[in-house]
Short mmCIF file of C-alpha atoms and ligand atoms in Angstrom, two decimals:
data_model
loop_
_atom_site.label_atom_id
_atom_site.label_comp_id
_atom_site.label_asym_id
_atom_site.label_seq_id
_atom_site.Cartn_x
_atom_site.Cartn_y
_atom_site.Cartn_z
CA MET J 55 0.48 30.59 -4.23
CA SER J 56 -3.00 30.56 -2.71
CA GLN J 57 -3.83 31.78 0.77
CA TRP J 58 -4.17 28.21 2.04
CA GLN J 59 -0.79 27.29 0.63
CA GLU J 60 0.82 30.31 2.29
CA LEU J 61 -0.67 29.25 5.62
CA GLU J 62 0.65 25.73 5.11
CA HIS J 63 4.17 27.12 4.63
CA LYS J 64 3.76 29.09 7.84
CA TYR J 65 2.47 26.29 10.06
CA PHE J 66 3.79 22.97 8.80
CA MET J 67 6.98 21.02 9.37
CA LYS J 68 8.38 20.57 5.93
CA THR J 69 8.28 16.80 5.56
CA VAL J 70 6.93 16.76 2.00
CA GLU J 71 7.32 18.76 -1.22
CA ARG J 72 3.66 19.32 -2.01
CA LEU J 73 2.41 19.94 -5.52
CA PRO J 74 0.83 23.40 -5.96
CA VAL J 75 -2.75 22.16 -5.78
CA THR J 76 -5.19 22.42 -2.87
CA ILE J 77 -7.74 19.68 -3.26
CA VAL J 78 -11.11 20.56 -1.80
CA ARG J 79 -13.52 17.93 -3.12
CA GLY J 80 -13.59 14.46 -4.61
CA GLN J 81 -16.11 12.26 -6.38
CA GLY J 82 -15.39 8.85 -7.90
CA ALA J 83 -12.09 8.99 -9.77
CA ARG J 84 -12.03 12.80 -9.84
CA VAL J 85 -11.01 15.62 -7.52
CA TRP J 86 -11.37 19.41 -7.73
CA ASP J 87 -9.04 22.13 -6.49
CA GLU J 88 -9.92 25.40 -4.77
CA ASP J 89 -10.25 27.16 -8.13
CA GLY J 90 -12.72 24.55 -9.38
CA ARG J 91 -10.21 22.78 -11.68
CA GLU J 92 -10.95 19.12 -12.23
CA TYR J 93 -8.34 16.32 -12.12
CA LEU J 94 -8.54 12.63 -12.94
CA ASP J 95 -6.98 10.98 -9.91
CA PHE J 96 -4.58 8.12 -10.66
CA VAL J 97 -2.89 8.42 -7.26
CA ALA J 98 -5.98 7.86 -5.09
CA GLY J 99 -4.38 8.98 -1.85
CA TRP J 100 -1.44 6.60 -2.50
CA ALA J 101 -3.57 3.54 -3.28
CA VAL J 102 -6.14 4.31 -0.61
CA ASN J 103 -9.38 5.40 -2.29
CA SER J 104 -10.19 1.92 -3.62
CA LEU J 105 -13.84 2.77 -4.25
CA GLY J 106 -13.05 6.27 -5.46
CA HIS J 107 -13.66 9.49 -3.58
CA CYS J 108 -16.67 9.72 -1.27
CA PRO J 109 -18.24 6.36 -2.18
CA PRO J 110 -21.95 6.38 -1.22
CA VAL J 111 -21.83 3.00 0.61
CA VAL J 112 -19.02 4.25 2.85
CA ILE J 113 -20.63 7.64 3.45
CA ALA J 114 -23.82 5.87 4.55
CA ALA J 115 -21.97 3.44 6.83
CA VAL J 116 -19.88 6.20 8.43
CA ALA J 117 -22.86 8.52 8.95
CA GLU J 118 -24.98 5.76 10.48
CA GLN J 119 -22.17 4.61 12.77
CA ALA J 120 -21.26 8.17 13.81
CA ARG J 121 -24.88 8.70 14.85
CA THR J 122 -24.83 5.44 16.84
CA LEU J 123 -21.42 5.02 18.50
CA ILE J 124 -18.06 6.53 17.55
CA GLN J 125 -15.57 5.10 20.06
CA THR J 126 -15.32 3.08 23.22
CA SER J 127 -12.27 1.54 24.83
CA ASN J 128 -11.16 -1.90 23.72
CA GLN J 129 -12.14 -3.24 27.13
CA PHE J 130 -15.59 -3.61 25.64
CA TYR J 131 -16.94 -5.56 22.69
CA THR J 132 -18.11 -3.41 19.78
CA ILE J 133 -20.00 -4.76 16.79
CA PRO J 134 -18.38 -3.04 13.75
CA GLN J 135 -14.90 -4.36 14.58
CA ILE J 136 -16.24 -7.88 15.02
CA GLN J 137 -18.06 -7.66 11.68
CA LEU J 138 -14.92 -6.42 9.93
CA ALA J 139 -12.78 -9.14 11.55
CA GLU J 140 -15.26 -11.81 10.48
CA ILE J 141 -15.37 -10.76 6.82
CA LEU J 142 -11.55 -10.50 6.72
CA VAL J 143 -11.11 -13.98 8.15
CA GLN J 144 -13.85 -15.49 5.96
CA HIS J 145 -12.16 -14.16 2.82
CA SER J 146 -8.49 -14.78 3.64
CA CYS J 147 -6.33 -17.68 4.79
CA LEU J 148 -5.79 -16.07 8.21
CA ASP J 149 -7.68 -16.76 11.44
CA LYS J 150 -7.26 -13.87 13.86
CA VAL J 151 -7.22 -10.07 13.55
CA PHE J 152 -5.86 -7.04 15.44
CA PHE J 153 -6.88 -3.53 14.36
CA CYS J 154 -4.73 -0.40 14.56
CA ASN J 155 -4.48 2.94 12.78
CA SER J 156 -1.93 2.82 9.96
CA GLY J 157 0.31 0.63 7.88
CA ALA J 158 3.45 1.33 9.90
CA GLU J 159 1.62 0.51 13.11
CA ALA J 160 0.32 -2.75 11.62
CA ASN J 161 3.86 -3.75 10.61
CA GLU J 162 5.25 -2.79 14.04
CA GLY J 163 2.60 -5.02 15.60
CA ALA J 164 3.40 -7.83 13.17
CA VAL J 165 7.08 -7.67 14.15
CA LYS J 166 6.15 -7.64 17.84
CA LEU J 167 3.99 -10.70 17.20
CA ALA J 168 6.88 -12.45 15.46
CA ARG J 169 9.22 -11.60 18.35
CA ARG J 170 6.64 -12.93 20.78
CA TYR J 171 6.54 -16.13 18.71
CA GLY J 172 10.34 -16.24 18.79
CA LYS J 173 10.35 -15.93 22.58
CA ARG J 174 7.80 -18.68 22.93
CA TYR J 175 8.92 -21.20 20.32
CA LEU J 176 12.36 -20.26 18.94
CA ASN J 177 14.58 -19.81 22.00
CA GLY J 178 14.18 -16.04 21.97
CA ALA J 179 14.94 -15.50 18.26
CA TYR J 180 14.00 -11.91 17.40
CA GLU J 181 15.57 -10.96 14.07
CA VAL J 182 13.39 -10.21 11.05
CA ILE J 183 14.79 -10.45 7.53
CA THR J 184 13.43 -7.81 5.14
CA THR J 185 14.47 -6.77 1.64
CA LEU J 186 16.31 -3.91 -0.03
CA SER J 187 14.04 -1.40 -1.84
CA SER J 188 11.19 -2.39 0.48
CA PHE J 189 8.90 0.01 2.27
CA HIS J 190 7.30 -0.85 5.59
CA GLY J 191 6.57 2.55 7.14
CA ARG J 192 8.08 5.54 8.95
CA THR J 193 8.18 4.58 12.62
CA LEU J 194 11.63 4.04 14.10
CA ALA J 195 11.51 0.26 13.88
CA MET J 196 9.91 0.25 10.43
CA VAL J 197 12.64 2.56 9.14
CA ALA J 198 15.08 -0.21 10.11
CA ALA J 199 12.84 -2.76 8.38
CA THR J 200 12.63 -0.60 5.24
CA GLY J 201 15.65 -1.49 3.12
CA GLN J 202 16.29 1.99 1.70
CA PRO J 203 19.24 4.06 2.96
CA LYS J 204 17.46 7.38 2.26
CA PHE J 205 14.86 6.57 4.93
CA GLN J 206 17.42 5.10 7.37
CA GLN J 207 20.41 7.46 7.24
CA PRO J 208 18.80 10.46 9.02
CA TYR J 209 17.88 8.27 11.99
CA VAL J 210 20.89 6.11 12.75
CA PRO J 211 21.48 4.31 15.07
CA LEU J 212 18.68 2.08 13.78
CA THR J 213 16.49 -0.17 15.87
CA ALA J 214 18.22 -3.54 16.23
CA GLY J 215 16.80 -6.79 14.94
CA PHE J 216 16.44 -6.24 11.19
CA VAL J 217 18.54 -7.56 8.33
CA ASN J 218 17.92 -6.10 4.85
CA VAL J 219 18.78 -8.44 1.96
CA GLU J 220 18.42 -8.36 -1.81
CA TYR J 221 14.82 -8.75 -3.09
CA ASN J 222 14.07 -11.79 -5.26
CA SER J 223 17.08 -13.70 -3.96
CA ILE J 224 16.30 -16.81 -1.92
CA GLU J 225 20.05 -17.34 -1.54
CA ALA J 226 20.37 -13.96 0.21
CA ILE J 227 17.59 -14.94 2.61
CA LYS J 228 19.20 -18.29 3.31
CA GLU J 229 22.54 -16.65 3.98
CA ALA J 230 21.00 -14.11 6.36
CA THR J 231 19.02 -16.68 8.33
CA SER J 232 20.51 -17.56 11.72
CA ASN J 233 19.29 -19.05 14.97
CA GLN J 234 18.24 -15.48 15.89
CA THR J 235 15.79 -15.25 12.96
CA CYS J 236 12.11 -15.37 13.88
CA ALA J 237 10.52 -14.13 10.61
CA ILE J 238 10.89 -12.96 7.04
CA MET J 239 8.85 -9.90 6.10
CA LEU J 240 8.16 -9.12 2.43
CA GLU J 241 5.89 -7.21 0.10
CA PRO J 242 4.51 -9.52 -2.63
CA LEU J 243 5.23 -6.62 -4.99
CA GLN J 244 7.35 -3.67 -3.83
CA GLY J 245 5.13 -0.61 -4.26
CA GLU J 246 7.05 2.42 -2.95
CA GLY J 247 10.32 0.83 -4.01
CA GLY J 248 9.28 1.23 -7.66
CA VAL J 249 6.55 -1.37 -8.41
CA ASN J 250 9.14 -4.17 -8.40
CA LEU J 251 7.57 -7.54 -9.20
CA VAL J 252 8.54 -10.80 -7.53
CA SER J 253 10.39 -13.22 -9.76
CA ASP J 254 8.97 -16.67 -10.54
CA ASN J 255 8.94 -19.07 -7.59
CA TYR J 256 10.51 -16.55 -5.17
CA LEU J 257 7.58 -16.53 -2.76
CA THR J 258 7.21 -20.32 -2.94
CA ALA J 259 10.92 -20.69 -2.16
CA VAL J 260 10.63 -18.26 0.76
CA ARG J 261 7.56 -20.10 2.06
CA ASP J 262 9.41 -23.44 1.86
CA TRP J 263 12.43 -21.95 3.64
CA CYS J 264 10.25 -20.60 6.46
CA ASP J 265 8.63 -24.02 6.85
CA GLN J 266 12.01 -25.74 6.85
CA LYS J 267 13.37 -23.39 9.53
CA GLY J 268 10.16 -23.13 11.55
CA ILE J 269 10.14 -19.32 11.18
CA LEU J 270 7.24 -17.04 10.22
CA LEU J 271 6.42 -15.47 6.87
CA ILE J 272 4.95 -11.99 7.23
CA LEU J 273 3.45 -10.54 4.05
CA ASP J 274 3.08 -6.77 4.02
CA GLU J 275 -0.03 -6.37 1.85
CA ILE J 276 -0.60 -2.79 2.93
CA GLN J 277 -0.37 -1.58 -0.66
CA THR J 278 -1.13 -4.80 -2.57
CA GLY J 279 -4.09 -6.00 -0.49
CA VAL J 280 -7.83 -5.41 -0.72
CA GLY J 281 -8.12 -5.92 -4.47
CA ARG J 282 -5.33 -3.64 -5.68
CA THR J 283 -3.42 -6.28 -7.66
CA GLY J 284 -6.44 -8.00 -9.17
CA THR J 285 -7.19 -10.54 -6.43
CA LEU J 286 -8.45 -9.72 -2.95
CA PHE J 287 -4.93 -10.37 -1.61
CA ALA J 288 -1.80 -10.65 -3.74
CA TYR J 289 -0.63 -13.88 -2.07
CA GLU J 290 -3.52 -15.70 -3.81
CA GLN J 291 -1.67 -15.32 -7.11
CA TYR J 292 1.37 -17.22 -5.90
CA GLY J 293 -0.13 -20.38 -4.38
CA ILE J 294 1.29 -19.65 -0.92
CA GLU J 295 -0.12 -18.53 2.41
CA PRO J 296 1.55 -16.18 4.90
CA ASP J 297 1.55 -16.80 8.66
CA ILE J 298 0.97 -13.09 9.27
CA MET J 299 -0.38 -10.44 6.88
CA THR J 300 -0.67 -6.69 7.36
CA LEU J 301 -3.24 -4.42 5.72
CA ALA J 302 -4.02 -0.69 5.78
CA LYS J 303 -4.38 1.83 2.90
CA GLY J 304 -7.43 0.70 0.86
CA LEU J 305 -9.16 -1.19 3.64
CA ALA J 306 -11.49 1.58 4.83
CA SER J 307 -11.73 3.90 1.79
CA GLY J 308 -9.55 6.58 3.37
CA ILE J 309 -10.60 6.41 7.01
CA PRO J 310 -7.29 5.61 8.81
CA ILE J 311 -6.96 1.92 9.63
CA GLY J 312 -4.38 -0.83 9.91
CA ALA J 313 -4.81 -4.54 10.53
CA ILE J 314 -2.62 -7.48 11.52
CA LEU J 315 -3.98 -10.87 10.50
CA ALA J 316 -2.41 -14.12 11.69
CA LYS J 317 -2.90 -17.85 11.47
CA ASP J 318 -4.04 -19.41 14.73
CA GLY J 319 -0.57 -20.89 15.28
CA ALA J 320 1.11 -17.48 15.01
CA SER J 321 -1.49 -15.61 17.03
CA VAL J 322 0.49 -15.62 20.27
CA PHE J 323 -0.29 -12.28 21.95
CA THR J 324 -1.79 -12.63 25.40
CA PRO J 325 -3.89 -9.93 27.14
CA GLY J 326 -1.93 -6.76 27.81
CA GLU J 327 0.91 -7.53 25.38
CA HIS J 328 -0.33 -5.26 22.60
CA GLY J 329 -2.99 -2.59 22.25
CA SER J 330 -4.23 0.65 20.74
CA THR J 331 -6.66 3.32 21.92
CA PHE J 332 -8.18 4.00 18.52
CA GLY J 333 -7.51 0.63 16.89
CA GLY J 334 -10.84 -0.96 16.04
CA ASN J 335 -12.66 2.38 16.29
CA ALA J 336 -16.34 1.85 15.50
CA VAL J 337 -16.60 4.39 12.66
CA THR J 338 -13.35 3.23 11.08
CA CYS J 339 -14.44 -0.40 11.20
CA ALA J 340 -17.88 0.41 9.81
CA ALA J 341 -16.10 2.10 6.87
CA GLY J 342 -13.83 -0.94 6.52
CA TYR J 343 -16.72 -3.37 6.56
CA ALA J 344 -18.70 -1.37 3.99
CA THR J 345 -15.60 -1.11 1.77
CA LEU J 346 -14.66 -4.76 1.93
CA LYS J 347 -18.23 -6.00 1.50
CA PHE J 348 -18.65 -3.81 -1.58
CA ILE J 349 -15.34 -5.04 -3.02
CA ILE J 350 -16.28 -8.68 -2.48
CA ASP J 351 -19.95 -8.43 -3.57
CA ASN J 352 -19.07 -6.55 -6.76
CA ASP J 353 -15.84 -8.37 -7.65
CA VAL J 354 -13.96 -5.08 -7.62
CA ALA J 355 -10.68 -7.03 -7.61
CA GLY J 356 -11.75 -8.68 -10.90
CA ASN J 357 -12.45 -5.23 -12.31
CA ALA J 358 -8.98 -4.07 -11.22
CA LYS J 359 -7.51 -7.09 -13.01
CA ARG J 360 -9.43 -6.52 -16.28
CA VAL J 361 -8.95 -2.75 -16.39
CA GLY J 362 -5.33 -3.15 -15.30
CA GLN J 363 -4.65 -5.53 -18.20
CA TYR J 364 -6.25 -3.07 -20.61
CA PHE J 365 -4.16 -0.25 -19.11
CA ILE J 366 -0.92 -2.24 -19.47
CA THR J 367 -1.71 -3.17 -23.09
CA LYS J 368 -2.32 0.48 -23.91
CA LEU J 369 0.82 1.62 -22.09
CA GLU J 370 2.80 -0.93 -24.10
CA GLN J 371 1.40 0.71 -27.25
CA LEU J 372 2.54 4.08 -25.93
CA ARG J 373 5.99 2.54 -25.42
CA GLN J 374 6.15 1.88 -29.18
CA LYS J 375 5.57 5.59 -29.75
CA PHE J 376 7.93 6.90 -27.07
CA GLN J 377 11.14 4.90 -27.18
CA PHE J 378 12.35 6.43 -23.91
CA ILE J 379 9.72 4.38 -22.05
CA THR J 380 11.89 1.41 -21.16
CA GLU J 381 9.43 -0.72 -19.22
CA VAL J 382 5.78 -1.10 -18.26
CA ARG J 383 5.12 -3.34 -15.25
CA GLY J 384 2.55 -4.10 -12.58
CA TYR J 385 -0.49 -6.11 -11.59
CA GLY J 386 -4.10 -5.04 -11.39
CA LEU J 387 -4.20 -1.31 -10.85
CA LEU J 388 -0.71 -0.93 -9.43
CA ILE J 389 1.37 -0.11 -12.49
CA ALA J 390 4.60 1.72 -13.28
CA VAL J 391 6.25 3.02 -16.41
CA GLU J 392 9.99 3.46 -16.38
CA PHE J 393 11.93 5.95 -18.50
CA SER J 394 15.49 5.82 -19.80
CA SER J 395 16.33 9.05 -17.90
CA ASP J 396 15.17 11.00 -14.84
CA ILE J 397 12.19 12.73 -16.43
CA ALA J 398 9.44 11.48 -14.10
CA ASN J 399 9.03 14.84 -12.36
CA SER J 400 8.66 16.71 -15.65
CA VAL J 401 6.12 14.17 -16.93
CA LEU J 402 4.22 14.39 -13.64
CA LYS J 403 4.03 18.19 -13.93
CA ALA J 404 2.98 18.01 -17.58
CA CYS J 405 0.20 15.58 -16.56
CA LEU J 406 -0.83 17.83 -13.66
CA ASP J 407 -1.11 20.84 -16.00
CA ARG J 408 -3.43 18.77 -18.18
CA GLY J 409 -5.62 17.51 -15.32
CA LEU J 410 -4.17 14.09 -14.48
CA LEU J 411 -2.69 13.14 -11.08
CA VAL J 412 0.09 10.56 -11.18
CA ASN J 413 2.86 9.58 -8.75
CA ARG J 414 6.62 9.85 -9.27
CA VAL J 415 7.79 6.65 -7.65
CA LYS J 416 11.44 6.98 -8.73
CA PRO J 417 13.28 9.79 -10.53
CA ASN J 418 12.84 7.75 -13.73
CA ALA J 419 9.46 6.09 -13.08
CA LEU J 420 5.80 6.99 -12.66
CA ARG J 421 3.32 4.91 -10.69
CA PHE J 422 -0.41 4.67 -11.35
CA MET J 423 -2.78 3.47 -8.60
CA PRO J 424 -6.24 4.77 -9.52
CA PRO J 425 -9.45 3.82 -7.71
CA LEU J 426 -10.29 0.16 -8.36
CA ILE J 427 -13.75 1.04 -9.70
CA ILE J 428 -12.55 2.83 -12.83
CA GLY J 429 -13.39 1.52 -16.30
CA ASN J 430 -11.57 1.51 -19.63
CA SER J 431 -12.91 4.99 -20.43
CA GLU J 432 -10.99 6.58 -17.53
CA VAL J 433 -7.89 4.68 -18.64
CA ASP J 434 -8.34 6.05 -22.19
CA GLU J 435 -8.72 9.55 -20.81
CA ALA J 436 -5.59 9.21 -18.67
CA LEU J 437 -3.64 7.78 -21.59
CA GLY J 438 -4.69 10.67 -23.82
CA ILE J 439 -3.29 13.12 -21.26
CA LEU J 440 -0.14 11.05 -20.71
CA ASP J 441 0.43 10.90 -24.47
CA GLU J 442 0.17 14.71 -24.68
CA ALA J 443 2.41 15.13 -21.64
CA LEU J 444 5.07 12.82 -23.08
CA SER J 445 4.88 14.61 -26.44
CA SER J 446 5.46 17.93 -24.67
CA ILE J 447 8.56 16.47 -23.00
CA VAL J 448 9.85 15.22 -26.36
CA SER J 449 9.43 18.66 -27.88
CA LEU J 450 11.49 20.14 -25.02
CA LYS J 451 14.33 17.65 -25.52
C1 LIG O 124 3.91 -1.82 1.62
C2 LIG O 124 3.72 -0.71 2.61
N1 LIG O 124 3.90 -0.96 3.91
C3 LIG O 124 3.71 0.00 4.84
C4 LIG O 124 3.38 1.28 4.49
C5 LIG O 124 3.20 2.32 5.55
O1 LIG O 124 1.85 2.64 5.70
P1 LIG O 124 1.42 3.98 6.47
O2 LIG O 124 1.86 5.12 5.64
O3 LIG O 124 -0.08 3.85 6.58
O4 LIG O 124 2.08 3.94 7.80
C6 LIG O 124 3.21 1.59 3.15
C7 LIG O 124 2.88 2.97 2.73
O5 LIG O 124 3.09 3.36 1.62
C8 LIG O 124 3.38 0.58 2.17
O6 LIG O 124 3.23 0.81 0.87
#
C-alpha cells in the first residue's frame, strides 16, 4: 500500500472499497497512477468524463472564467449560467432550467417541483412512483426513490412519498397510481441497476398514462443524458418527451453540476421555494457550456452511437469465444456484459492488472462507460485486454 493509500485509511470514513490505485493524472481516455502506470479508462469517473480527461476546450473555459469571476450569489445575473441554460433549452424539449451541484440534488429538486405541481394542480398529490433496480442518488429522499433494498435498509424509516414498482411494467405503474400520485420518475435505461434496457413501448405507455392522469413524467437522464446513449438525450430514441428531466454527470466534464429542466407548464417554483448557494456557479457553468457546445458541434453523440455499435458487435464475438458471457446489452457507450456466475470482480481485477479500468455493476456483470470521444482503436485495445483477462479467468476455473 502506498503512503497516500495509508493516509486515506487513516482519515476517511469507509464508504467505498477503493481499488489499490492512486490516480494522479489523466489525458483523453487514459489515466496514470502514482507509479507512472498507464490505464485505459472505460469507467470515466462513472460516466462523467464525456470528453475524456482534461479536455483542452474545458481547461480553456475554466481558466478564463476563473480569471474573470468564480462565484456570486444567485441574487445576481451571471452570464455563464444563462449561456448554459440557453444551449440546454435550444437542444432539448424542455423550456426552463435550474442548476445545482449533483445528480441526487437535481432529483431532489425535481421531486420538490413535482410536489409543488401536485399542491397547485392535483389537490395536494405528493407521491412519486419510481422503479425497482433504479438509482436516483444517496440523499435521504433519493434513497427512498431508489428501488434497491441495499441502499434503503440502513436508513429506515424512509422518507414518505415514494412507491417503488417493477421496471418495464406499465401494469405495475397503473396499479400504484392513486389520487396522491403527482409524478412518475424513471431512468430511460437503468445504469447503476445493471444497464437494464427499457422494453418496447414502455416509455410511450408511461407517457400516455401520465397524460391520461394529468401527472408528470420525470426522466432521470443523469447517466443517460448528454450524448452517452448515442443521442443528446435518451428520450429522443423513444418518441416521447418528459415534463421534467434531470442531468448531472457528463454535463460539465467532471466539474460538479446538476440540472433540473422542465416544460413551461411544469415549471411552477416561485421565488424563494428552491435554491442553492453554488448551483449555477460561474466556473461550473462555463465548463458545462464548453462541454455541451463541443458535444453538439462535433456530433459526439453520433460518435458514441457508432463506436458503441462497433463495441457491442465485438463483444458479441467475444461471447462466442467465452460461453459464460450470457448477455451483451446497452446503447451508445453505456454497455454491460453479463456472466453466468459472480465473476465480475475477478474479471475487473484481471483487467486492472493489464491496464484497463472497468466497472463491476453487479456481482455477475461489468459495465463500460468510456469517454464519448474514443474511436474503434481504443475499443480494440480494451477488447484485447478483456479477452486476455477472461482467458486468465478460464484458466483458473
Ligand atoms: C441515474 C442516476 N441518477 C442519479 C444519480 C446520482 O448522482 P450523484 O452521484 O451525482 O448524486 C446517479 C449516479 O450514479 C445516476 O446514475
